[in-house]
CSV table of C-alpha atoms in Angstrom, one decimal:
chain,number,residue,atom,x,y,z
N,1,UNK,CA,27.2,-4.7,254.4
N,2,UNK,CA,26.7,-0.9,254.6
N,3,UNK,CA,25.7,1.9,257.1
N,4,UNK,CA,22.0,0.9,257.2
N,5,UNK,CA,22.8,-2.2,259.3
N,6,UNK,CA,23.0,-2.1,263.1
N,7,UNK,CA,26.1,-2.7,265.2
N,8,UNK,CA,24.8,-6.1,266.2
N,9,UNK,CA,24.0,-7.1,262.6
N,10,UNK,CA,27.5,-6.1,261.5
N,11,UNK,CA,29.1,-8.1,264.4
N,12,UNK,CA,27.1,-11.2,263.3
N,13,UNK,CA,28.0,-10.7,259.7
N,14,UNK,CA,31.7,-10.5,260.4
N,15,UNK,CA,31.6,-13.4,262.8
N,16,UNK,CA,29.8,-15.6,260.2
N,17,UNK,CA,32.3,-14.4,257.4
N,18,UNK,CA,35.1,-15.5,259.7
N,19,UNK,CA,33.5,-18.9,260.2
N,20,UNK,CA,33.3,-18.4,263.9
N,21,UNK,CA,30.6,-19.8,266.2
N,22,UNK,CA,28.9,-17.5,268.7
N,23,UNK,CA,30.4,-19.7,271.4
N,24,UNK,CA,34.0,-19.4,270.2
N,25,UNK,CA,33.7,-15.7,269.8
N,26,UNK,CA,32.2,-15.2,273.2
N,27,UNK,CA,34.8,-17.3,274.9
N,28,UNK,CA,37.7,-15.6,273.1
N,29,UNK,CA,36.3,-12.1,273.7
N,30,UNK,CA,35.6,-12.8,277.4
N,31,UNK,CA,31.8,-12.3,277.2
N,32,UNK,CA,28.9,-14.7,277.6
N,33,UNK,CA,27.3,-16.4,274.7
N,34,UNK,CA,23.9,-15.3,275.7
N,35,UNK,CA,25.1,-11.6,276.0
N,36,UNK,CA,26.6,-11.8,272.5
N,37,UNK,CA,23.5,-13.4,271.1
N,38,UNK,CA,21.4,-10.5,272.5
N,39,UNK,CA,23.9,-7.9,271.1
N,40,UNK,CA,23.8,-9.5,267.6
N,41,UNK,CA,20.0,-9.3,267.7
N,42,UNK,CA,19.9,-5.7,269.0
N,43,UNK,CA,18.3,-6.7,272.2
N,44,UNK,CA,21.2,-5.5,274.3
N,45,UNK,CA,23.7,-2.7,274.0
N,46,UNK,CA,27.4,-3.2,274.3
N,47,UNK,CA,30.0,-1.1,276.1
N,48,UNK,CA,32.9,0.4,274.2
N,49,UNK,CA,35.4,-1.8,276.1
N,50,UNK,CA,33.5,-5.0,275.3
N,51,UNK,CA,33.0,-3.9,271.7
N,52,UNK,CA,36.7,-3.4,271.3
N,53,UNK,CA,37.4,-6.8,272.7
N,54,UNK,CA,34.9,-8.5,270.3
N,55,UNK,CA,36.2,-6.4,267.3
N,56,UNK,CA,39.8,-7.4,268.2
N,57,UNK,CA,38.9,-11.1,268.2
N,58,UNK,CA,37.1,-10.7,264.9
N,59,UNK,CA,39.9,-8.7,263.4
N,60,UNK,CA,37.4,-6.1,262.4
N,61,UNK,CA,37.9,-2.3,262.6
N,62,UNK,CA,35.7,-0.3,264.9
N,63,UNK,CA,35.0,2.0,261.9
N,64,UNK,CA,33.3,-0.8,260.2
N,65,UNK,CA,31.5,-2.2,263.3
N,66,UNK,CA,30.2,1.2,264.4
N,67,UNK,CA,29.6,2.9,261.0
N,68,UNK,CA,29.7,0.3,258.3
N,69,UNK,CA,32.7,1.9,256.8
N,70,UNK,CA,34.9,-0.5,254.8
N,71,UNK,CA,38.4,-1.0,256.1
N,72,UNK,CA,41.5,-2.8,254.9
N,73,UNK,CA,41.4,-4.6,258.2
N,74,UNK,CA,38.2,-6.4,257.0
N,75,UNK,CA,40.2,-8.3,254.4
N,76,UNK,CA,41.8,-10.7,256.8
N,77,UNK,CA,41.9,-11.0,260.6
N,78,UNK,CA,44.7,-9.2,262.4
N,79,UNK,CA,46.9,-11.5,264.5
N,80,UNK,CA,48.0,-10.4,267.9
N,81,UNK,CA,51.3,-11.7,269.2
N,82,UNK,CA,51.0,-12.4,272.9
N,83,UNK,CA,54.5,-12.7,274.4
N,84,UNK,CA,55.3,-16.1,275.8
N,85,UNK,CA,55.8,-14.8,279.4
N,86,UNK,CA,52.4,-13.1,279.3
N,87,UNK,CA,50.8,-16.2,277.9
N,88,UNK,CA,52.2,-18.3,280.6
N,89,UNK,CA,51.3,-15.8,283.3
N,90,UNK,CA,47.7,-15.6,281.9
N,91,UNK,CA,47.3,-19.3,281.9
N,92,UNK,CA,48.6,-19.6,285.5
N,93,UNK,CA,46.2,-16.9,286.6
N,94,UNK,CA,43.2,-18.2,284.7
N,95,UNK,CA,42.8,-14.9,282.7
N,96,UNK,CA,40.4,-14.8,279.8
N,97,UNK,CA,41.6,-14.0,276.3
N,98,UNK,CA,40.0,-10.5,276.7
N,99,UNK,CA,41.8,-9.9,280.0
N,100,UNK,CA,45.1,-11.0,278.5
N,101,UNK,CA,44.6,-8.7,275.5
N,102,UNK,CA,43.6,-5.8,277.8
N,103,UNK,CA,46.8,-6.4,279.9
N,104,UNK,CA,48.9,-6.4,276.7
N,105,UNK,CA,47.2,-3.1,275.6
N,106,UNK,CA,47.9,-1.5,279.0
N,107,UNK,CA,51.6,-2.4,278.6
N,108,UNK,CA,51.7,-1.1,275.0
N,109,UNK,CA,50.0,2.1,276.0
N,110,UNK,CA,52.5,2.7,278.9
N,111,UNK,CA,55.4,2.0,276.6
N,112,UNK,CA,54.1,4.3,273.9
N,113,UNK,CA,54.0,7.1,276.5
N,114,UNK,CA,57.4,6.5,277.9
N,115,UNK,CA,59.0,5.4,274.6
N,116,UNK,CA,61.7,3.2,276.0
N,117,UNK,CA,64.1,2.2,273.3
N,118,UNK,CA,65.8,-1.2,273.2
N,119,UNK,CA,63.1,-2.6,275.5
N,120,UNK,CA,63.6,-6.2,276.6
N,121,UNK,CA,60.6,-8.5,276.9
N,122,UNK,CA,58.9,-8.4,280.3
N,123,UNK,CA,59.3,-11.4,282.7
N,124,UNK,CA,56.3,-13.3,284.2
N,125,UNK,CA,57.0,-11.4,287.5
N,126,UNK,CA,56.8,-8.1,285.7
N,127,UNK,CA,53.5,-9.1,284.0
N,128,UNK,CA,52.3,-10.1,287.5
N,129,UNK,CA,53.2,-6.7,288.9
N,130,UNK,CA,51.4,-4.9,286.1
N,131,UNK,CA,48.4,-7.2,286.4
N,132,UNK,CA,48.1,-6.5,290.1
N,133,UNK,CA,48.1,-2.8,289.4
N,134,UNK,CA,45.3,-2.9,286.8
N,135,UNK,CA,43.4,-5.9,288.1
N,136,UNK,CA,40.3,-4.0,289.2
N,137,UNK,CA,39.9,-2.6,285.7
N,138,UNK,CA,40.1,-6.0,284.1
N,139,UNK,CA,37.6,-7.8,286.3
N,140,UNK,CA,34.6,-7.0,284.0
N,141,UNK,CA,36.4,-8.8,281.1
N,142,UNK,CA,35.7,-12.2,282.7
């Protein structure tokens, strides 16, 4: 699939190549099935944040999704290791997969800026404090 295809067509292509249903992708990415259906058929646009969430679930690069550029990431899905404490916290709070990934990305972004060495894993209480601080930004990932 090359540059001549639309973002929606590339999303659909990758989803089908991964053997994922529209329903499972929508659930894991934290978007509705009907919204994703419309995006794949170019009847609706998609925000950068939601596109990133969908691309992460698919294990596809944004270069490929946006421009049709091949990427080594297209060869196989990238796994995301969610720390046990975050997973437990997310389950207790009823967070979607997209919200959980976003919270993990916020943490990684903060750590990258502060560059703490020898960092110990965060506890559930620390994940809760971080979540409460960024909760308004995660609400549209439901």
